[in-house]
Amino acid sequence: MIRLFSQLCKVFKQISFENEITAFDKYVGSINIETLVCPICGAKHTLSPFASYKRHLVTYNNTVQDNIIIISRYKCSSCKRTHALLPSVIVPYMSFSFKFTVYLIHDYLVHKYHSVEAMCEHYGIAISTFYRILKKFKGHKQIWLGLLEDKLISNLSFVQHIIKSSFDELEDFIIQFFKRNGSSFFQGTS
């Protein structure tokens, strides 16, 4: 998988993080194959279009929307490996967008719904899925902040900081988490 964060910053300066499908479409339209580097062997100018696949991207903008998107795959002529190109709005190996997961956690922490069951019904997810996402959130927060800071900063404060962040700040957080840990925030929850 190739996460091209640096290209995203240039593309998204004019748009907000409110509409993730718009962000995804802008990303797909801006890919410059010449700038791609193979994440396995590091070769430059060796990636070429290989295939694509459809996947669901569940987004949230006061209502849940299940979108079908097309993910492009590229093949490296040097190491023969294939790679999907994923913008930051997509959490790898998960159907839910980054914003969906953040708002889900936020609504839980502020007790927006009278029960976890009611919240999960609103978001259209299983209760067990919610608890997997919550567990991953807490684990990744602890990895990001360290044990001491994790104890000092509440889960709600952390989520509210993410929600209030500009796209550039959010992008920088996602980039730094990926660089430091080799996986994306929320990755591996479903």
XYZ file of N, CA, C and O in Angstrom:
760
model
N 0.840 -1.169 0.000
C 0.000 0.000 0.000
C 0.883 1.229 0.000
O 1.922 1.250 0.647
N 0.480 2.225 -0.751
C 1.210 3.488 -0.826
C 0.327 4.575 -0.228
O -0.808 4.768 -0.647
N 0.845 5.261 0.780
C 0.152 6.391 1.384
C 0.891 7.641 0.924
O 2.014 7.873 1.337
N 0.288 8.421 0.037
C 0.956 9.586 -0.552
C 0.515 10.862 0.136
O -0.163 11.698 -0.432
N 0.927 11.034 1.359
C 0.477 12.165 2.143
C 0.976 13.500 1.613
O 0.225 14.456 1.572
N 2.226 13.581 1.206
C 2.775 14.876 0.798
C 2.042 15.449 -0.408
O 1.864 16.649 -0.510
N 1.597 14.606 -1.327
C 0.847 15.102 -2.470
C -0.520 15.603 -2.037
O -1.068 16.517 -2.617
N -1.066 15.002 -1.005
C -2.397 15.390 -0.566
C -2.432 16.814 -0.056
O -3.387 17.530 -0.285
N -1.404 17.218 0.661
C -1.406 18.556 1.237
C -1.585 19.624 0.154
O -2.301 20.584 0.344
N -0.940 19.437 -0.985
C -1.060 20.398 -2.071
C -2.476 20.416 -2.639
O -3.009 21.457 -2.975
N -3.085 19.263 -2.725
C -4.403 19.144 -3.341
C -5.497 19.699 -2.452
O -6.446 20.307 -2.924
N -5.374 19.512 -1.142
C -6.493 19.785 -0.253
C -6.478 21.142 0.412
O -7.301 21.417 1.249
N -5.561 22.007 0.049
C -5.536 23.318 0.691
C -6.837 24.083 0.452
O -7.241 24.889 1.267
N -7.521 23.810 -0.663
C -8.731 24.550 -0.992
C -10.004 23.898 -0.453
O -11.057 24.503 -0.511
N -9.937 22.668 0.037
C -11.161 22.011 0.489
C -11.057 21.648 1.959
O -9.980 21.557 2.520
N -12.195 21.453 2.586
C -12.205 21.064 3.988
C -12.276 19.554 4.089
O -12.439 18.853 3.098
N -12.202 19.072 5.313
C -12.274 17.641 5.554
C -13.733 17.200 5.680
O -14.021 16.071 5.960
N -14.655 18.132 5.461
C -16.073 17.829 5.646
C -16.581 16.764 4.690
O -17.360 15.924 5.050
N -16.190 16.829 3.438
C -16.715 15.884 2.465
C -15.590 14.976 1.989
O -14.806 15.331 1.122
N -15.540 13.800 2.565
C -14.433 12.890 2.268
C -14.492 12.325 0.852
O -13.465 12.015 0.272
N -15.660 12.211 0.284
C -15.758 11.710 -1.092
C -15.182 12.746 -2.054
O -14.465 12.397 -2.994
N -15.440 14.018 -1.808
C -14.827 15.073 -2.616
C -13.313 15.013 -2.473
O -12.578 15.113 -3.460
N -12.841 14.824 -1.238
C -11.399 14.715 -1.006
C -10.830 13.520 -1.754
O -9.777 13.619 -2.384
N -11.520 12.390 -1.705
C -11.051 11.199 -2.406
C -10.996 11.449 -3.914
O -10.005 11.128 -4.570
N -12.059 12.042 -4.475
C -12.095 12.321 -5.912
C -10.976 13.273 -6.334
O -10.343 13.074 -7.372
N -10.722 14.305 -5.522
C -9.636 15.238 -5.834
C -8.294 14.505 -5.811
O -7.429 14.734 -6.650
N -8.137 13.625 -4.833
C -6.903 12.860 -4.718
C -6.677 12.000 -5.954
O -5.610 12.022 -6.553
N -7.695 11.240 -6.334
C -7.584 10.340 -7.488
C -7.256 11.128 -8.752
O -6.447 10.701 -9.567
N -7.866 12.297 -8.879
C -7.630 13.117 -10.066
C -6.259 13.782 -10.096
O -5.829 14.280 -11.133
N -5.556 13.789 -8.975
C -4.283 14.512 -8.912
C -3.051 13.611 -8.920
O -1.940 14.107 -8.855
N -3.241 12.317 -9.010
C -2.095 11.402 -8.936
C -1.159 11.618 -10.118
O -1.571 11.621 -11.267
N 0.107 11.807 -9.809
C 1.157 11.948 -10.811
C 2.046 10.712 -10.690
O 2.844 10.606 -9.753
N 1.918 9.791 -11.607
C 2.637 8.522 -11.550
C 4.145 8.737 -11.466
O 4.859 7.959 -10.845
N 4.632 9.797 -12.068
C 6.078 10.062 -12.078
C 6.642 10.296 -10.679
O 7.834 10.090 -10.453
N 5.812 10.710 -9.746
C 6.304 11.005 -8.400
C 6.186 9.811 -7.452
O 6.672 9.874 -6.326
N 5.578 8.731 -7.898
C 5.381 7.572 -7.029
C 6.689 6.821 -6.806
O 7.488 6.656 -7.724
N 6.887 6.373 -5.582
C 8.057 5.592 -5.205
C 7.564 4.280 -4.614
O 6.649 4.271 -3.794
N 8.156 3.184 -5.002
C 7.757 1.876 -4.488
C 8.091 1.803 -2.993
O 9.243 2.012 -2.610
N 7.092 1.519 -2.147
C 7.365 1.459 -0.710
C 8.159 0.214 -0.291
O 8.685 0.158 0.807
N 8.283 -0.768 -1.174
C 9.029 -1.992 -0.842
C 10.506 -1.851 -1.215
O 11.389 -2.011 -0.384
N 10.764 -1.545 -2.486
C 12.168 -1.501 -2.936
C 12.712 -0.072 -3.066
O 13.907 0.120 -3.266
N 11.853 0.937 -2.980
C 12.304 2.325 -3.057
C 12.593 2.819 -4.453
O 13.089 3.929 -4.627
N 12.283 2.012 -5.457
C 12.580 2.407 -6.842
C 11.675 3.559 -7.284
O 10.499 3.613 -6.937
N 12.262 4.462 -8.054
C 11.510 5.594 -8.596
C 11.201 5.331 -10.056
O 11.964 4.663 -10.747
N 10.091 5.859 -10.515
C 9.673 5.764 -11.921
C 9.464 4.317 -12.377
O 9.649 4.007 -13.559
N 9.119 3.425 -11.473
C 8.922 2.017 -11.842
C 7.478 1.556 -11.652
O 7.157 0.420 -11.971
N 6.625 2.430 -11.142
C 5.239 2.044 -10.904
C 4.377 2.379 -12.114
O 4.467 3.466 -12.676
N 3.555 1.417 -12.489
C 2.640 1.631 -13.603
C 1.275 1.081 -13.222
O 1.168 0.160 -12.404
N 0.216 1.641 -13.821
C -1.135 1.152 -13.504
C -1.224 -0.350 -13.737
O -0.727 -0.866 -14.743
N -1.829 -1.041 -12.807
C -1.911 -2.495 -12.879
C -3.365 -2.971 -12.904
O -3.753 -3.752 -13.746
N -4.149 -2.492 -11.974
C -5.538 -2.934 -11.864
C -6.265 -1.963 -10.941
O -5.691 -0.979 -10.478
N -7.501 -2.261 -10.668
C -8.274 -1.490 -9.703
C -9.307 -2.419 -9.079
O -9.561 -3.507 -9.597
N -9.834 -1.983 -7.981
C -10.892 -2.748 -7.339
C -11.870 -1.795 -6.677
O -11.531 -0.663 -6.346
N -13.085 -2.278 -6.509
C -14.118 -1.496 -5.829
C -14.115 -1.855 -4.354
O -13.854 -2.995 -3.986
N -14.404 -0.851 -3.545
C -14.563 -1.093 -2.117
C -15.545 -0.095 -1.538
O -15.816 0.940 -2.139
N -16.061 -0.431 -0.390
C -16.980 0.469 0.303
C -16.171 1.477 1.106
O -15.125 1.149 1.673
N -16.663 2.693 1.141
C -16.129 3.708 2.043
C -17.332 4.329 2.734
O -18.106 5.053 2.110
N -17.490 4.003 3.991
C -18.605 4.522 4.773
C -18.152 5.839 5.381
O -17.174 5.889 6.135
N -18.850 6.918 5.021
C -18.502 8.254 5.488
C -19.599 8.792 6.396
O -20.703 8.235 6.456
N -19.292 9.886 7.070
C -20.256 10.482 7.992
C -20.217 11.989 7.858
O -19.173 12.614 7.990
N -21.379 12.562 7.585
C -21.561 14.007 7.561
C -22.960 14.269 8.098
O -23.867 14.606 7.350
N -23.145 14.028 9.381
C -24.424 14.044 10.108
C -25.311 12.858 9.754
O -26.258 12.573 10.461
N -25.049 12.210 8.657
C -25.710 10.948 8.320
C -24.659 10.000 7.748
O -23.636 10.433 7.225
N -24.946 8.733 7.863
C -24.027 7.721 7.355
C -24.289 7.523 5.867
O -25.435 7.429 5.440
N -23.230 7.481 5.091
C -23.336 7.222 3.659
C -22.381 6.107 3.285
O -21.194 6.169 3.607
N -22.901 5.098 2.606
C -22.075 3.995 2.122
C -21.778 4.267 0.657
O -22.678 4.267 -0.185
N -20.531 4.537 0.357
C -20.096 4.880 -0.998
C -19.291 3.732 -1.579
O -18.549 3.063 -0.873
N -19.402 3.541 -2.872
C -18.542 2.604 -3.583
C -17.468 3.439 -4.277
O -17.779 4.356 -5.039
N -16.216 3.138 -3.978
C -15.108 3.865 -4.592
C -14.217 2.868 -5.331
O -14.283 1.666 -5.086
N -13.409 3.382 -6.218
C -12.484 2.542 -6.977
C -11.068 2.877 -6.533
O -10.637 4.030 -6.591
N -10.374 1.850 -6.081
C -8.987 1.987 -5.626
C -8.065 1.508 -6.749
O -8.211 0.404 -7.255
N -7.127 2.365 -7.124
C -6.156 2.006 -8.170
C -4.998 1.239 -7.565
O -4.543 1.546 -6.462
N -4.531 0.251 -8.315
C -3.355 -0.520 -7.923
C -2.269 -0.273 -8.962
O -2.544 -0.142 -10.142
N -1.042 -0.237 -8.489
C 0.110 -0.023 -9.345
C 1.111 -1.151 -9.117
O 1.229 -1.681 -8.015
N 1.834 -1.506 -10.176
C 2.825 -2.577 -10.084
C 4.213 -1.983 -10.291
O 4.432 -1.174 -11.196
N 5.131 -2.435 -9.468
C 6.522 -2.001 -9.574
C 7.253 -2.936 -10.531
O 7.262 -4.154 -10.335
N 7.867 -2.372 -11.562
C 8.606 -3.200 -12.522
C 9.924 -3.704 -11.942
O 10.513 -4.637 -12.461
N 10.355 -3.137 -10.834
C 11.602 -3.552 -10.208
C 11.413 -4.772 -9.301
O 12.078 -5.780 -9.468
N 10.477 -4.682 -8.354
C 10.293 -5.789 -7.403
C 9.058 -6.640 -7.701
O 8.816 -7.635 -7.022
N 8.285 -6.228 -8.706
C 7.089 -6.967 -9.163
C 5.951 -6.981 -8.144
O 5.004 -7.733 -8.296
N 6.016 -6.155 -7.103
C 4.948 -6.087 -6.105
C 3.875 -5.103 -6.576
O 4.154 -4.176 -7.342
N 2.636 -5.301 -6.123
C 1.554 -4.375 -6.439
C 1.174 -3.604 -5.182
O 1.317 -4.099 -4.057
N 0.689 -2.386 -5.400
C 0.375 -1.485 -4.288
C -0.904 -0.718 -4.583
O -1.081 -0.196 -5.687
N -1.782 -0.645 -3.592
C -2.979 0.186 -3.684
C -2.612 1.590 -3.226
O -1.806 1.770 -2.319
N -3.199 2.590 -3.856
C -2.978 3.976 -3.457
C -4.150 4.440 -2.604
O -5.294 4.468 -3.068
N -3.851 4.805 -1.362
C -4.903 5.178 -0.426
C -4.663 6.571 0.139
O -3.638 6.812 0.773
N -5.618 7.476 -0.053
C -5.500 8.798 0.574
C -5.815 8.706 2.061
O -6.315 7.687 2.543
N -5.541 9.763 2.790
C -5.686 9.737 4.245
C -7.132 9.605 4.717
O -7.358 9.246 5.863
N -8.119 9.890 3.871
C -9.510 9.740 4.301
C -9.875 8.277 4.488
O -10.859 7.953 5.130
N -9.068 7.386 3.931
C -9.329 5.948 4.028
C -8.429 5.352 5.102
O -7.225 5.568 5.105
N -9.032 4.602 6.007
C -8.264 3.837 6.981
C -8.003 2.475 6.336
O -8.945 1.775 5.972
N -6.735 2.100 6.157
C -6.443 0.815 5.512
C -7.110 -0.362 6.224
O -7.179 -0.406 7.447
N -7.597 -1.296 5.434
C -8.239 -2.527 5.904
C -9.507 -2.266 6.715
O -9.865 -3.045 7.582
N -10.175 -1.180 6.408
C -11.387 -0.815 7.134
C -12.353 -0.149 6.171
O -11.940 0.619 5.309
N -13.624 -0.404 6.313
C -14.631 0.197 5.431
C -14.981 1.620 5.831
O -15.548 2.361 5.046
N -14.673 1.990 7.055
C -15.077 3.289 7.575
C -13.997 4.330 7.330
O -12.810 4.048 7.461
N -14.432 5.544 7.008
C -13.484 6.629 6.790
C -12.903 7.095 8.121
O -13.430 6.793 9.198
N -11.823 7.854 8.045
C -11.200 8.399 9.245
C -12.192 9.265 10.007
O -12.330 9.148 11.226
N -12.904 10.114 9.290
C -13.867 11.010 9.941
C -14.988 10.221 10.605
O -15.423 10.563 11.711
N -15.471 9.175 9.960
C -16.517 8.329 10.530
C -16.072 7.811 11.893
O -16.808 7.901 12.873
N -14.865 7.268 11.956
C -14.395 6.685 13.210
C -14.204 7.744 14.295
O -14.539 7.513 15.456
N -13.694 8.910 13.917
C -13.490 9.981 14.896
C -14.833 10.458 15.460
O -14.976 10.621 16.678
N -15.813 10.670 14.603
C -17.125 11.125 15.092
C -17.841 10.048 15.895
O -18.549 10.353 16.857
N -17.652 8.796 15.544
C -18.220 7.697 16.320
C -17.664 7.724 17.742
O -18.429 7.675 18.720
N -16.357 7.828 17.867
C -15.716 7.878 19.185
C -16.174 9.126 19.942
O -16.492 9.072 21.135
N -16.226 10.259 19.257
C -16.672 11.500 19.890
C -18.087 11.360 20.448
O -18.347 11.721 21.605
N -19.004 10.860 19.636
C -20.396 10.730 20.089
C -20.513 9.792 21.289
O -21.330 10.009 22.185
N -19.680 8.781 21.325
C -19.662 7.870 22.476
C -19.166 8.599 23.724
O -19.763 8.493 24.798
N -18.082 9.344 23.592
C -17.471 9.997 24.744
C -18.322 11.124 25.326
O -18.261 11.405 26.523
N -19.123 11.790 24.477
C -20.002 12.863 24.980
C -21.396 12.342 25.335
O -22.263 13.118 25.685
N -21.580 11.043 25.215
C -22.867 10.389 25.534
C -24.018 11.012 24.744
O -25.073 11.320 25.298
N -23.807 11.164 23.454
C -24.813 11.774 22.585
C -26.073 10.911 22.498
O -27.164 11.431 22.320
N -25.907 9.617 22.632
C -27.042 8.690 22.550
C -27.255 8.044 23.911
O -26.316 7.919 24.700
N -28.479 7.625 24.189
C -28.803 7.084 25.507
C -28.171 5.717 25.763
O -28.113 5.276 26.909
N -27.675 5.069 24.724
C -27.009 3.780 24.901
C -26.060 3.530 23.730
O -26.175 4.151 22.669
N -25.142 2.608 23.962
C -24.223 2.205 22.893
C -25.022 1.582 21.753
O -24.731 1.809 20.575
N -26.049 0.835 22.097
C -26.892 0.202 21.079
C -27.549 1.250 20.179
O -27.552 1.098 18.955
N -28.078 2.331 20.778
C -28.714 3.396 19.992
C -27.699 4.096 19.097
O -27.990 4.419 17.935
N -26.502 4.321 19.631
C -25.454 4.960 18.836
C -25.064 4.069 17.653
O -24.943 4.547 16.523
N -24.879 2.789 17.923
C -24.494 1.859 16.858
C -25.591 1.746 15.811
O -25.298 1.612 14.618
N -26.824 1.834 16.235
C -27.934 1.808 15.278
C -27.894 3.039 14.378
O -28.070 2.945 13.171
N -27.615 4.205 14.978
C -27.508 5.438 14.184
C -26.384 5.334 13.157
O -26.543 5.747 12.007
N -25.242 4.786 13.573
C -24.088 4.675 12.689
C -24.138 3.446 11.790
O -23.320 3.296 10.896
N -25.081 2.558 12.032
C -25.238 1.378 11.189
C -24.128 0.356 11.341
O -23.725 -0.268 10.359
N -23.634 0.201 12.563
C -22.563 -0.768 12.812
C -22.954 -1.703 13.943
O -23.821 -1.384 14.760
N -22.278 -2.815 14.004
C -22.493 -3.768 15.093
C -21.822 -3.240 16.363
O -20.807 -2.529 16.296
N -22.366 -3.592 17.495
C -21.791 -3.175 18.771
C -20.364 -3.696 18.907
O -19.468 -2.977 19.366
N -20.124 -4.924 18.485
C -18.769 -5.488 18.567
C -17.784 -4.701 17.697
O -16.622 -4.521 18.080
N -18.238 -4.205 16.563
C -17.384 -3.383 15.695
C -17.023 -2.088 16.407
O -15.873 -1.647 16.375
N -18.011 -1.479 17.062
C -17.732 -0.251 17.812
C -16.665 -0.488 18.871
O -15.716 0.287 18.998
N -16.791 -1.561 19.628
C -15.823 -1.822 20.688
C -14.428 -2.128 20.134
O -13.422 -1.790 20.767
N -14.334 -2.726 18.959
C -13.021 -2.923 18.323
C -12.409 -1.579 17.935
O -11.212 -1.347 18.118
N -13.245 -0.681 17.400
C -12.768 0.653 17.028
C -12.333 1.426 18.275
O -11.277 2.065 18.282
N -13.120 1.357 19.341
C -12.787 2.059 20.584
C -11.476 1.533 21.167
O -10.615 2.315 21.590
N -11.299 0.223 21.168
C -10.065 -0.377 21.682
C -8.865 0.078 20.863
O -7.814 0.417 21.405
N -9.017 0.101 19.528
C -7.921 0.545 18.662
C -7.623 2.020 18.901
O -6.458 2.422 18.958
N -8.672 2.837 19.065
C -8.478 4.261 19.353
C -7.655 4.445 20.626
O -6.670 5.187 20.645
N -8.033 3.763 21.682
C -7.325 3.909 22.961
C -5.876 3.437 22.845
O -4.964 4.080 23.371
N -5.668 2.334 22.144
C -4.310 1.835 21.960
C -3.451 2.770 21.138
O -2.298 3.042 21.482
N -4.009 3.301 20.053
C -3.242 4.211 19.195
C -3.007 5.551 19.878
O -1.950 6.167 19.686
N -3.965 6.007 20.664
C -3.767 7.245 21.440
C -2.596 7.061 22.400
O -1.729 7.924 22.508
N -2.544 5.935 23.062
C -1.467 5.655 24.001
C -0.117 5.550 23.286
O 0.888 6.071 23.765
N -0.107 4.912 22.118
C 1.130 4.824 21.329
C 1.593 6.220 20.926
O 2.771 6.546 21.005
N 0.662 7.059 20.502
C 1.000 8.402 20.028
C 1.511 9.291 21.163
O 2.521 9.979 21.026
N 0.817 9.282 22.296
C 1.132 10.202 23.380
C 2.167 9.655 24.364
O 2.827 10.426 25.052
N 2.280 8.345 24.460
C 3.109 7.745 25.500
C 2.262 7.519 26.742
O 1.187 8.098 26.905
N 2.734 6.684 27.618
C 1.938 6.287 28.790
C 1.559 7.448 29.696
O 0.407 7.569 30.116
N 2.504 8.319 30.005
C 2.225 9.406 30.933
C 1.238 10.408 30.351
O 0.232 10.740 30.981
N 1.521 10.891 29.156
C 0.617 11.864 28.534
C -0.766 11.272 28.287
O -1.770 11.961 28.387
N -0.816 9.972 27.958
C -2.099 9.311 27.745
C -2.962 9.398 28.997
O -4.173 9.590 28.909
N -2.342 9.278 30.156
C -3.081 9.375 31.426
C -3.517 10.810 31.713
O -4.534 11.042 32.343
N -2.726 11.775 31.244
C -3.021 13.180 31.527
C -4.036 13.795 30.569
O -4.737 14.747 30.930
N -4.105 13.292 29.347
C -5.012 13.852 28.340
C -6.187 12.903 28.160
O -6.006 11.736 27.810
N -7.374 13.399 28.398
C -8.565 12.550 28.304
C -8.831 12.143 26.859
O -8.413 12.830 25.921
N -9.522 11.042 26.715
C -9.913 10.588 25.373
C -10.733 11.655 24.672
O -10.545 11.905 23.480
N -11.646 12.295 25.406
C -12.494 13.330 24.811
C -11.663 14.523 24.341
O -11.869 15.019 23.233
N -10.723 14.987 25.149
C -9.864 16.114 24.737
C -9.089 15.769 23.478
O -8.942 16.601 22.571
N -8.579 14.555 23.411
C -7.813 14.109 22.249
C -8.684 14.107 20.993
O -8.280 14.622 19.954
N -9.890 13.549 21.088
C -10.804 13.500 19.935
C -11.231 14.902 19.535
O -11.290 15.229 18.343
N -11.530 15.752 20.507
C -11.943 17.119 20.186
C -10.821 17.880 19.489
O -11.070 18.672 18.583
N -9.586 17.619 19.889
C -8.443 18.249 19.215
C -8.383 17.800 17.750
O -8.147 18.623 16.862
N -8.611 16.524 17.499
C -8.617 16.017 16.120
C -9.726 16.688 15.317
O -9.511 17.146 14.198
N -10.919 16.756 15.888
C -12.071 17.338 15.184
C -11.840 18.814 14.872
O -12.201 19.286 13.796
N -11.200 19.542 15.782
C -10.982 20.980 15.593
C -9.776 21.287 14.701
O -9.566 22.426 14.317
N -8.985 20.290 14.371
C -7.776 20.500 13.576
C -8.114 20.894 12.144
O -9.106 20.429 11.583
N -7.243 21.700 11.563
C -7.366 22.011 10.138
C -6.978 20.765 9.357
O -6.385 19.831 9.909
N -7.265 20.763 8.064
C -6.890 19.596 7.268
C -5.383 19.380 7.288
O -4.912 18.268 7.411
N -4.613 20.457 7.180
C -3.154 20.339 7.189
C -2.649 19.758 8.505
O -1.749 18.919 8.517
N -3.226 20.201 9.631
C -2.828 19.666 10.936
C -3.197 18.191 11.050
O -2.416 17.377 11.550
N -4.378 17.855 10.581
C -4.834 16.470 10.615
C -3.959 15.600 9.721
O -3.546 14.507 10.106
N -3.646 16.107 8.548
C -2.776 15.385 7.619
C -1.401 15.158 8.249
O -0.846 14.067 8.170
N -0.883 16.179 8.917
C 0.423 16.047 9.558
C 0.367 14.991 10.658
O 1.293 14.185 10.789
N -0.695 14.970 11.447
C -0.859 13.948 12.490
C -0.868 12.547 11.874
O -0.163 11.644 12.339
N -1.637 12.370 10.802
C -1.733 11.059 10.146
C -0.378 10.648 9.570
O 0.041 9.501 9.684
N 0.337 11.593 8.971
C 1.665 11.320 8.407
C 2.631 10.894 9.512
O 3.325 9.878 9.387
N 2.676 11.690 10.568
C 3.628 11.406 11.645
C 3.322 10.086 12.339
O 4.234 9.331 12.681
N 2.030 9.784 12.540
C 1.666 8.504 13.157
C 2.127 7.358 12.260
O 2.701 6.379 12.734
N 1.884 7.489 10.951
C 2.283 6.451 9.999
C 3.798 6.266 9.985
O 4.306 5.154 10.016
N 4.539 7.369 9.937
C 6.003 7.286 9.901
C 6.560 6.657 11.171
O 7.497 5.872 11.132
N 5.988 7.011 12.295
C 6.489 6.528 13.575
C 6.146 5.061 13.819
O 6.911 4.333 14.434
N 4.976 4.613 13.319
C 4.483 3.286 13.683
C 4.339 2.300 12.532
O 4.054 1.130 12.759
N 4.459 2.783 11.302
C 4.341 1.881 10.155
C 2.916 1.449 9.858
O 2.701 0.546 9.044
N 1.957 2.056 10.514
C 0.544 1.797 10.224
C -0.222 3.089 10.449
O 0.275 4.028 11.075
N -1.435 3.133 9.938
C -2.259 4.337 10.059
C -3.069 4.309 11.343
O -3.385 3.248 11.872
N -3.432 5.499 11.827
C -4.289 5.605 13.007
C -5.605 4.894 12.702
O -6.192 5.102 11.652
N -6.074 4.054 13.574
C -7.270 3.208 13.457
C -7.045 1.967 12.597
O -7.916 1.117 12.521
N -5.918 1.830 11.927
C -5.707 0.668 11.054
C -5.777 -0.629 11.847
O -5.251 -0.732 12.937
N -6.450 -1.600 11.250
C -6.516 -2.917 11.861
C -7.715 -3.139 12.748
O -7.751 -4.087 13.515
N -8.742 -2.277 12.638
C -9.886 -2.404 13.534
C -10.993 -3.277 12.983
O -11.931 -3.614 13.667
N -10.956 -3.606 11.708
C -12.070 -4.396 11.202
C -11.559 -5.400 10.246
O -11.869 -5.738 9.260
